[in-house]
């Protein structure tokens, strides 16, 4: 058996405690699988006294994670504090500079500073691994970077924020509004301290930026993501979409097009019979498409103690087995700066509008769409008691520019009884 | 950049040609990702002259794969001929003895000779990798062995033979019999030369045996699988199951129970709303359950040139990146010989029977079930024109022994108008 692999763990929240628990309970199994004894030398967290339900006796305590990261008796620094900057980044940088391998679950840090950290780690020759940063327990980094290494990746899509998917599916099942279900989710502790990270799509976008880099050999470009959260998704749209055979999901999509790298995180419609459409509650799903493999779908818990700790352990085991290799799948120095696609790839769109109840109103809308070059695939007008008529349209594939032109022109027709809603329908 | 990695490829059928094609077309990408140039030194196949749609010029030709496997200019021997014994096994053994790494897609060889080959490879210190052997393009070996290494695996399930799933889903969509759809699938070239490998469940069982070994740290034990093919699945059962909210799948399940390792490959009912239930056509799905991660679902193409070649390339890339490690996830010498569970874990069962149309017939069946300790969860009797009454029963969870006792006792009641059908309902 090889030397023990000595860990220093910073951050003893849910995930950190889960990691400690597995290391203690599955010690024999982990040694059988890695050939090494995995030991904890030291831990660090904000409050030393707190009872975390797991014994920390036998581990040195460090108040300062930077000091922990540099300890002589630490081979792998495990960063589970979170936060894009501050102690997380400082301690990871210190660990790399001190020649320690790093395992982290920190999506924000990687999405914003991934390139610099990868360059540093590769210069020092240490591993920097982050399976837990994307989609919790799903081994998506490993699948994409290693399992599909023979593919030119064409598209990666995912529902990667369980809280948003919970809110959207609960809205549908309960018939309640976004505001009601948001309050319910918040009360259940399902949302980040800053809920905008969840419902604004930022957390999911961090993950998408990381996947983009691996998929396409480009530098992480979080700012290049076209980002829209779920705050404006209404129960009316969820119902209307369901009636047309769709579900609304906060869907991240990254694809390399002739116009550049297109990264978007936005509420989209997907067919209710597709794997993405059938995804309920807090579960995550990532869909990877490659030229050879076709479509691979990965599904599992995207958060929580066990699933996230499972991903952290996978990285630790790989390091124990001697796996190294570039942080984003190819040397950081060879990652290209992506050209950002200036427009979204054409798609079908869902439109919901309320029309004044006058003869010719629908004709005017149809005319305006036609003049903008947007053709109608399906249309439904519902019976109604209100003075305005609810109308749903699914367009044929069109550009967002043509659609926006049509929406502008509709504004001038005088037949709209309110602002129309337009949502992209993603082909999945 | 490191030394080139030189490949020798034996077997130029669909998969072999796919591998050659990717190596030629994606050379730059593969080098960027692995840091090594991947070159082909020599190839071997049964017929040299055949046009395979890909240029083989520049590669040495060997008639004998054993000779190919030992060539000085081969670092990795890629075995894509298939067959559990014969040239495949002889050449892999020769490659290992000569200190070459091996990549293979040969599930039969690994299911039957995996232990000996693993011991040989580990003694010589070469990699023996086989991602393509299970579920085609889905990175399931990698996910299970590496991505979930921190878990005690509790159960692995899968639909791993696309031809069987095609037949079962086509039967349902067309309403045709097994015999009709079997002939259709055979005509389309969807079945192995020996179709019993597919419809008898043998091919899928080979895959299950491999997954068992990795999941539970046990020696591959193909003979320990309780095996039943799909030949006796009738269109009547598919219809009746659908009516009760289930799909019939050829499902492989392996789990470690208090009574030993339980490996079964058999037609089962699964809820039609579950990911497994929703799996249509030739697609594969593997479900992995671990104590930390919960349930992970992996879905993708289980066969075909691109997907299988994708998996072969993943192994080649890993070897190029310097990844080694034990063949089944822990050293072959430490793999335990599993105790075979002598009975199946209790489950709910689906029963379909035809009863003679006499007063008290149903009461007799219900009595017999009750006396055997099998309780009824749901029952349906259908309107009918025939002299016998079709009856469906879903039992509560029971042992197969109790169920068999009930079926035996039913035989003596004189109210059965034919042999009843009993199928396991798997909790997924």
PDB file of C-alpha atoms in Angstrom, chain B residues 153-369:
ATOM      1  CA  UNK B 153     -23.089   0.737  -3.647  1.00  0.00           C
ATOM      2  CA  UNK B 154     -26.437  -0.735  -2.669  1.00  0.00           C
ATOM      3  CA  UNK B 155     -27.981  -1.665  -6.013  1.00  0.00           C
ATOM      4  CA  UNK B 156     -27.296  -1.400  -9.730  1.00  0.00           C
ATOM      5  CA  UNK B 157     -30.064  -1.862 -12.276  1.00  0.00           C
ATOM      6  CA  UNK B 158     -30.158  -1.547 -15.983  1.00  0.00           C
ATOM      7  CA  UNK B 159     -31.814  -1.988 -19.308  1.00  0.00           C
ATOM      8  CA  UNK B 160     -28.671  -2.953 -21.146  1.00  0.00           C
ATOM      9  CA  UNK B 161     -29.780  -4.729 -24.289  1.00  0.00           C
ATOM     10  CA  UNK B 162     -31.189  -2.307 -26.813  1.00  0.00           C
ATOM     11  CA  UNK B 163     -32.571  -5.054 -29.039  1.00  0.00           C
ATOM     12  CA  UNK B 164     -34.719  -6.457 -26.256  1.00  0.00           C
ATOM     13  CA  UNK B 165     -35.978  -3.018 -25.331  1.00  0.00           C
ATOM     14  CA  UNK B 166     -36.712  -2.333 -28.978  1.00  0.00           C
ATOM     15  CA  UNK B 167     -38.736  -5.539 -29.240  1.00  0.00           C
ATOM     16  CA  UNK B 168     -40.697  -4.864 -26.044  1.00  0.00           C
ATOM     17  CA  UNK B 169     -41.498  -1.249 -26.880  1.00  0.00           C
ATOM     18  CA  UNK B 170     -42.370  -2.130 -30.500  1.00  0.00           C
ATOM     19  CA  UNK B 171     -44.703  -4.863 -29.296  1.00  0.00           C
ATOM     20  CA  UNK B 172     -46.526  -2.298 -27.201  1.00  0.00           C
ATOM     21  CA  UNK B 173     -46.684   0.404 -29.881  1.00  0.00           C
ATOM     22  CA  UNK B 174     -47.710  -1.972 -32.683  1.00  0.00           C
ATOM     23  CA  UNK B 175     -49.803  -4.441 -30.732  1.00  0.00           C
ATOM     24  CA  UNK B 176     -48.009  -7.246 -32.551  1.00  0.00           C
ATOM     25  CA  UNK B 177     -46.754 -10.478 -31.033  1.00  0.00           C
ATOM     26  CA  UNK B 178     -43.257 -11.281 -29.876  1.00  0.00           C
ATOM     27  CA  UNK B 179     -42.752 -13.548 -32.886  1.00  0.00           C
ATOM     28  CA  UNK B 180     -43.742 -10.804 -35.341  1.00  0.00           C
ATOM     29  CA  UNK B 181     -41.502  -8.158 -33.805  1.00  0.00           C
ATOM     30  CA  UNK B 182     -38.625 -10.583 -33.353  1.00  0.00           C
ATOM     31  CA  UNK B 183     -38.769 -11.259 -37.095  1.00  0.00           C
ATOM     32  CA  UNK B 184     -38.938  -7.531 -37.791  1.00  0.00           C
ATOM     33  CA  UNK B 185     -35.909  -6.788 -35.585  1.00  0.00           C
ATOM     34  CA  UNK B 186     -33.985  -9.647 -37.125  1.00  0.00           C
ATOM     35  CA  UNK B 187     -34.774  -8.352 -40.603  1.00  0.00           C
ATOM     36  CA  UNK B 188     -33.500  -4.909 -39.646  1.00  0.00           C
ATOM     37  CA  UNK B 189     -30.202  -6.410 -38.481  1.00  0.00           C
ATOM     38  CA  UNK B 190     -30.842  -5.442 -34.865  1.00  0.00           C
ATOM     39  CA  UNK B 191     -30.041  -8.879 -33.470  1.00  0.00           C
ATOM     40  CA  UNK B 192     -26.786 -10.724 -32.909  1.00  0.00           C
ATOM     41  CA  UNK B 193     -25.887 -13.545 -35.302  1.00  0.00           C
ATOM     42  CA  UNK B 194     -27.030 -15.807 -32.471  1.00  0.00           C
ATOM     43  CA  UNK B 195     -30.189 -13.959 -31.396  1.00  0.00           C
ATOM     44  CA  UNK B 196     -30.346 -15.979 -28.194  1.00  0.00           C
ATOM     45  CA  UNK B 197     -27.525 -13.739 -26.931  1.00  0.00           C
ATOM     46  CA  UNK B 198     -29.999 -10.848 -27.114  1.00  0.00           C
ATOM     47  CA  UNK B 199     -33.463 -12.228 -26.421  1.00  0.00           C
ATOM     48  CA  UNK B 200     -32.201 -14.868 -23.999  1.00  0.00           C
ATOM     49  CA  UNK B 201     -30.717 -12.081 -21.887  1.00  0.00           C
ATOM     50  CA  UNK B 202     -27.185 -13.465 -22.108  1.00  0.00           C
ATOM     51  CA  UNK B 203     -25.595 -10.327 -23.555  1.00  0.00           C
ATOM     52  CA  UNK B 204     -27.218  -8.148 -20.906  1.00  0.00           C
ATOM     53  CA  UNK B 205     -26.235 -10.653 -18.218  1.00  0.00           C
ATOM     54  CA  UNK B 206     -22.587 -10.438 -19.295  1.00  0.00           C
ATOM     55  CA  UNK B 207     -22.796  -6.712 -18.654  1.00  0.00           C
ATOM     56  CA  UNK B 208     -24.525  -7.195 -15.325  1.00  0.00           C
ATOM     57  CA  UNK B 209     -21.815  -9.584 -14.144  1.00  0.00           C
ATOM     58  CA  UNK B 210     -19.175  -6.947 -14.854  1.00  0.00           C
ATOM     59  CA  UNK B 211     -21.092  -4.197 -13.048  1.00  0.00           C
ATOM     60  CA  UNK B 212     -21.622  -6.487 -10.041  1.00  0.00           C
ATOM     61  CA  UNK B 213     -17.932  -7.035  -9.658  1.00  0.00           C
ATOM     62  CA  UNK B 214     -17.143  -3.327  -9.658  1.00  0.00           C
ATOM     63  CA  UNK B 215     -20.085  -2.396  -7.458  1.00  0.00           C
ATOM     64  CA  UNK B 216     -19.502  -4.950  -4.740  1.00  0.00           C
ATOM     65  CA  UNK B 217     -15.821  -5.863  -4.914  1.00  0.00           C
ATOM     66  CA  UNK B 218     -16.609  -9.438  -5.882  1.00  0.00           C
ATOM     67  CA  UNK B 219     -15.217 -11.721  -8.566  1.00  0.00           C
ATOM     68  CA  UNK B 220     -17.286 -11.721 -11.750  1.00  0.00           C
ATOM     69  CA  UNK B 221     -19.824 -14.493 -11.398  1.00  0.00           C
ATOM     70  CA  UNK B 222     -21.799 -14.790 -14.597  1.00  0.00           C
ATOM     71  CA  UNK B 223     -23.069 -18.235 -13.659  1.00  0.00           C
ATOM     72  CA  UNK B 224     -24.548 -16.791 -10.498  1.00  0.00           C
ATOM     73  CA  UNK B 225     -27.051 -14.705 -12.448  1.00  0.00           C
ATOM     74  CA  UNK B 226     -30.682 -15.828 -12.337  1.00  0.00           C
ATOM     75  CA  UNK B 227     -31.372 -15.510 -16.025  1.00  0.00           C
ATOM     76  CA  UNK B 228     -34.592 -15.347 -18.008  1.00  0.00           C
ATOM     77  CA  UNK B 229     -35.016 -13.898 -21.487  1.00  0.00           C
ATOM     78  CA  UNK B 230     -37.930 -12.102 -23.095  1.00  0.00           C
ATOM     79  CA  UNK B 231     -39.139 -14.956 -25.295  1.00  0.00           C
ATOM     80  CA  UNK B 232     -42.159 -15.650 -23.135  1.00  0.00           C
ATOM     81  CA  UNK B 233     -43.313 -12.051 -22.773  1.00  0.00           C
ATOM     82  CA  UNK B 234     -46.681 -11.895 -24.497  1.00  0.00           C
ATOM     83  CA  UNK B 235     -48.487  -8.970 -26.013  1.00  0.00           C
ATOM     84  CA  UNK B 236     -51.299  -9.739 -23.573  1.00  0.00           C
ATOM     85  CA  UNK B 237     -48.973  -9.089 -20.660  1.00  0.00           C
ATOM     86  CA  UNK B 238     -47.607  -5.917 -22.184  1.00  0.00           C
ATOM     87  CA  UNK B 239     -51.166  -4.627 -22.633  1.00  0.00           C
ATOM     88  CA  UNK B 240     -52.316  -5.712 -19.191  1.00  0.00           C
ATOM     89  CA  UNK B 241     -49.232  -4.225 -17.520  1.00  0.00           C
ATOM     90  CA  UNK B 242     -49.797  -0.943 -19.343  1.00  0.00           C
ATOM     91  CA  UNK B 243     -53.374  -0.939 -18.153  1.00  0.00           C
ATOM     92  CA  UNK B 244     -52.129  -1.207 -14.576  1.00  0.00           C
ATOM     93  CA  UNK B 245     -49.532   1.572 -15.057  1.00  0.00           C
ATOM     94  CA  UNK B 246     -46.444  -0.499 -15.764  1.00  0.00           C
ATOM     95  CA  UNK B 247     -43.997  -1.278 -18.569  1.00  0.00           C
ATOM     96  CA  UNK B 248     -42.277  -4.615 -19.034  1.00  0.00           C
ATOM     97  CA  UNK B 249     -38.502  -4.367 -19.341  1.00  0.00           C
ATOM     98  CA  UNK B 250     -35.691  -6.890 -19.487  1.00  0.00           C
ATOM     99  CA  UNK B 251     -34.153  -5.570 -16.306  1.00  0.00           C
ATOM    100  CA  UNK B 252     -30.833  -6.547 -14.819  1.00  0.00           C
ATOM    101  CA  UNK B 253     -30.519  -6.026 -11.085  1.00  0.00           C
ATOM    102  CA  UNK B 254     -27.593  -6.698  -8.809  1.00  0.00           C
ATOM    103  CA  UNK B 255     -27.673  -6.051  -5.096  1.00  0.00           C
ATOM    104  CA  UNK B 256     -25.833  -7.188  -2.021  1.00  0.00           C
ATOM    105  CA  UNK B 257     -28.271  -8.573   0.499  1.00  0.00           C
ATOM    106  CA  UNK B 258     -27.903 -10.208   3.883  1.00  0.00           C
ATOM    107  CA  UNK B 259     -28.374 -13.498   2.062  1.00  0.00           C
ATOM    108  CA  UNK B 260     -25.553 -12.902  -0.394  1.00  0.00           C
ATOM    109  CA  UNK B 261     -25.128 -11.320  -3.807  1.00  0.00           C
ATOM    110  CA  UNK B 262     -28.340 -11.338  -5.794  1.00  0.00           C
ATOM    111  CA  UNK B 263     -27.935 -10.968  -9.540  1.00  0.00           C
ATOM    112  CA  UNK B 264     -30.972 -11.340 -11.731  1.00  0.00           C
ATOM    113  CA  UNK B 265     -31.768 -10.620 -15.350  1.00  0.00           C
ATOM    114  CA  UNK B 266     -35.420 -11.116 -16.116  1.00  0.00           C
ATOM    115  CA  UNK B 267     -38.505  -9.433 -17.537  1.00  0.00           C
ATOM    116  CA  UNK B 268     -39.878  -7.167 -14.818  1.00  0.00           C
ATOM    117  CA  UNK B 269     -42.603  -4.615 -14.465  1.00  0.00           C
ATOM    118  CA  UNK B 270     -41.563  -1.070 -13.634  1.00  0.00           C
ATOM    119  CA  UNK B 271     -43.832   1.971 -13.161  1.00  0.00           C
ATOM    120  CA  UNK B 272     -44.475   3.683 -16.484  1.00  0.00           C
ATOM    121  CA  UNK B 273     -43.649   7.058 -14.942  1.00  0.00           C
ATOM    122  CA  UNK B 274     -40.143   6.013 -13.828  1.00  0.00           C
ATOM    123  CA  UNK B 275     -37.060   6.770 -15.923  1.00  0.00           C
ATOM    124  CA  UNK B 276     -36.713   3.045 -16.666  1.00  0.00           C
ATOM    125  CA  UNK B 277     -40.379   2.808 -17.586  1.00  0.00           C
ATOM    126  CA  UNK B 278     -40.074   5.721 -19.980  1.00  0.00           C
ATOM    127  CA  UNK B 279     -37.118   4.216 -21.836  1.00  0.00           C
ATOM    128  CA  UNK B 280     -38.144   3.547 -25.421  1.00  0.00           C
ATOM    129  CA  UNK B 281     -36.508   1.691 -28.276  1.00  0.00           C
ATOM    130  CA  UNK B 282     -32.835   0.791 -28.414  1.00  0.00           C
ATOM    131  CA  UNK B 283     -31.642   3.190 -25.719  1.00  0.00           C
ATOM    132  CA  UNK B 284     -29.873   1.863 -22.617  1.00  0.00           C
ATOM    133  CA  UNK B 285     -30.217   3.001 -19.034  1.00  0.00           C
ATOM    134  CA  UNK B 286     -28.245   2.169 -15.937  1.00  0.00           C
ATOM    135  CA  UNK B 287     -29.394   3.145 -12.457  1.00  0.00           C
ATOM    136  CA  UNK B 288     -26.804   3.168  -9.690  1.00  0.00           C
ATOM    137  CA  UNK B 289     -27.716   3.520  -6.031  1.00  0.00           C
ATOM    138  CA  UNK B 290     -25.185   4.373  -3.359  1.00  0.00           C
ATOM    139  CA  UNK B 291     -25.427   5.127   0.329  1.00  0.00           C
ATOM    140  CA  UNK B 292     -24.207   8.701  -0.081  1.00  0.00           C
ATOM    141  CA  UNK B 293     -25.270   9.682  -3.574  1.00  0.00           C
ATOM    142  CA  UNK B 294     -28.763   8.224  -3.593  1.00  0.00           C
ATOM    143  CA  UNK B 295     -29.845   7.329  -7.099  1.00  0.00           C
ATOM    144  CA  UNK B 296     -27.941   8.199 -10.258  1.00  0.00           C
ATOM    145  CA  UNK B 297     -29.499   7.510 -13.668  1.00  0.00           C
ATOM    146  CA  UNK B 298     -27.401   7.273 -16.815  1.00  0.00           C
ATOM    147  CA  UNK B 299     -29.013   7.047 -20.235  1.00  0.00           C
ATOM    148  CA  UNK B 300     -27.679   6.840 -23.777  1.00  0.00           C
ATOM    149  CA  UNK B 301     -27.142   4.746 -26.868  1.00  0.00           C
ATOM    150  CA  UNK B 302     -26.107   1.230 -25.922  1.00  0.00           C
ATOM    151  CA  UNK B 303     -24.700   0.173 -29.260  1.00  0.00           C
ATOM    152  CA  UNK B 304     -23.706   1.372 -32.693  1.00  0.00           C
ATOM    153  CA  UNK B 305     -20.527   2.622 -34.301  1.00  0.00           C
ATOM    154  CA  UNK B 306     -20.289   6.086 -32.763  1.00  0.00           C
ATOM    155  CA  UNK B 307     -21.365   5.379 -29.192  1.00  0.00           C
ATOM    156  CA  UNK B 308     -19.266   2.243 -28.792  1.00  0.00           C
ATOM    157  CA  UNK B 309     -16.242   3.866 -30.417  1.00  0.00           C
ATOM    158  CA  UNK B 310     -16.704   6.818 -28.064  1.00  0.00           C
ATOM    159  CA  UNK B 311     -16.312   4.471 -25.099  1.00  0.00           C
ATOM    160  CA  UNK B 312     -13.246   2.785 -26.617  1.00  0.00           C
ATOM    161  CA  UNK B 313     -11.679   6.202 -27.143  1.00  0.00           C
ATOM    162  CA  UNK B 314     -12.369   7.174 -23.526  1.00  0.00           C
ATOM    163  CA  UNK B 315     -10.265   4.218 -22.407  1.00  0.00           C
ATOM    164  CA  UNK B 316      -7.507   5.003 -24.880  1.00  0.00           C
ATOM    165  CA  UNK B 317      -7.455   8.636 -23.713  1.00  0.00           C
ATOM    166  CA  UNK B 318      -7.264   7.583 -20.074  1.00  0.00           C
ATOM    167  CA  UNK B 319      -4.302   5.352 -20.828  1.00  0.00           C
ATOM    168  CA  UNK B 320      -2.672   8.197 -22.749  1.00  0.00           C
ATOM    169  CA  UNK B 321      -3.188  10.442 -19.714  1.00  0.00           C
ATOM    170  CA  UNK B 322      -1.405   7.906 -17.547  1.00  0.00           C
ATOM    171  CA  UNK B 323      -4.425   6.495 -15.740  1.00  0.00           C
ATOM    172  CA  UNK B 324      -3.843   2.936 -14.567  1.00  0.00           C
ATOM    173  CA  UNK B 325      -5.415   1.219 -11.604  1.00  0.00           C
ATOM    174  CA  UNK B 326      -7.057  -2.095 -10.866  1.00  0.00           C
ATOM    175  CA  UNK B 327      -9.281  -3.657 -13.501  1.00  0.00           C
ATOM    176  CA  UNK B 328     -12.429  -3.992 -11.389  1.00  0.00           C
ATOM    177  CA  UNK B 329     -11.834  -1.011  -9.103  1.00  0.00           C
ATOM    178  CA  UNK B 330      -9.815  -2.766  -6.447  1.00  0.00           C
ATOM    179  CA  UNK B 331      -6.952  -5.237  -6.818  1.00  0.00           C
ATOM    180  CA  UNK B 332      -8.150  -8.511  -8.353  1.00  0.00           C
ATOM    181  CA  UNK B 333      -6.503 -10.446  -5.524  1.00  0.00           C
ATOM    182  CA  UNK B 334      -8.791  -8.679  -3.034  1.00  0.00           C
ATOM    183  CA  UNK B 335     -12.047  -9.376  -4.858  1.00  0.00           C
ATOM    184  CA  UNK B 336     -14.233 -11.717  -2.850  1.00  0.00           C
ATOM    185  CA  UNK B 337     -15.978 -14.785  -4.138  1.00  0.00           C
ATOM    186  CA  UNK B 338     -19.579 -13.856  -3.661  1.00  0.00           C
ATOM    187  CA  UNK B 339     -22.086 -15.978  -1.857  1.00  0.00           C
ATOM    188  CA  UNK B 340     -25.018 -16.372  -4.176  1.00  0.00           C
ATOM    189  CA  UNK B 341     -28.355 -15.424  -2.660  1.00  0.00           C
ATOM    190  CA  UNK B 342     -30.460 -18.538  -2.882  1.00  0.00           C
ATOM    191  CA  UNK B 343     -33.729 -16.660  -3.274  1.00  0.00           C
ATOM    192  CA  UNK B 344     -34.897 -13.347  -4.671  1.00  0.00           C
ATOM    193  CA  UNK B 345     -35.567 -10.425  -2.393  1.00  0.00           C
ATOM    194  CA  UNK B 346     -39.304 -10.076  -1.693  1.00  0.00           C
ATOM    195  CA  UNK B 347     -41.204  -8.017  -4.235  1.00  0.00           C
ATOM    196  CA  UNK B 348     -44.663  -7.245  -5.434  1.00  0.00           C
ATOM    197  CA  UNK B 349     -45.740  -9.501  -8.293  1.00  0.00           C
ATOM    198  CA  UNK B 350     -48.000  -9.138 -11.268  1.00  0.00           C
ATOM    199  CA  UNK B 351     -50.211 -12.152 -11.952  1.00  0.00           C
ATOM    200  CA  UNK B 352     -52.304 -12.689 -15.036  1.00  0.00           C
ATOM    201  CA  UNK B 353     -54.634 -15.640 -15.225  1.00  0.00           C
ATOM    202  CA  UNK B 354     -57.688 -16.839 -17.072  1.00  0.00           C
ATOM    203  CA  UNK B 355     -60.410 -18.274 -14.841  1.00  0.00           C
ATOM    204  CA  UNK B 356     -63.223 -20.551 -15.832  1.00  0.00           C
ATOM    205  CA  UNK B 357     -66.435 -18.558 -15.812  1.00  0.00           C
ATOM    206  CA  UNK B 358     -68.077 -20.193 -12.816  1.00  0.00           C
ATOM    207  CA  UNK B 359     -69.373 -18.713  -9.577  1.00  0.00           C
ATOM    208  CA  UNK B 360     -66.732 -18.764  -6.874  1.00  0.00           C
ATOM    209  CA  UNK B 361     -63.729 -19.016  -9.210  1.00  0.00           C
ATOM    210  CA  UNK B 362     -62.229 -15.732  -8.121  1.00  0.00           C
ATOM    211  CA  UNK B 363     -62.932 -16.529  -4.493  1.00  0.00           C
ATOM    212  CA  UNK B 364     -60.930 -19.744  -4.800  1.00  0.00           C
ATOM    213  CA  UNK B 365     -57.931 -17.875  -6.227  1.00  0.00           C
ATOM    214  CA  UNK B 366     -58.132 -15.249  -3.507  1.00  0.00           C
ATOM    215  CA  UNK B 367     -58.355 -17.952  -0.864  1.00  0.00           C
ATOM    216  CA  UNK B 368     -55.363 -19.826  -2.211  1.00  0.00           C
ATOM    217  CA  UNK B 369     -53.293 -16.637  -2.285  1.00  0.00           C
TER     218      UNK B 369
END
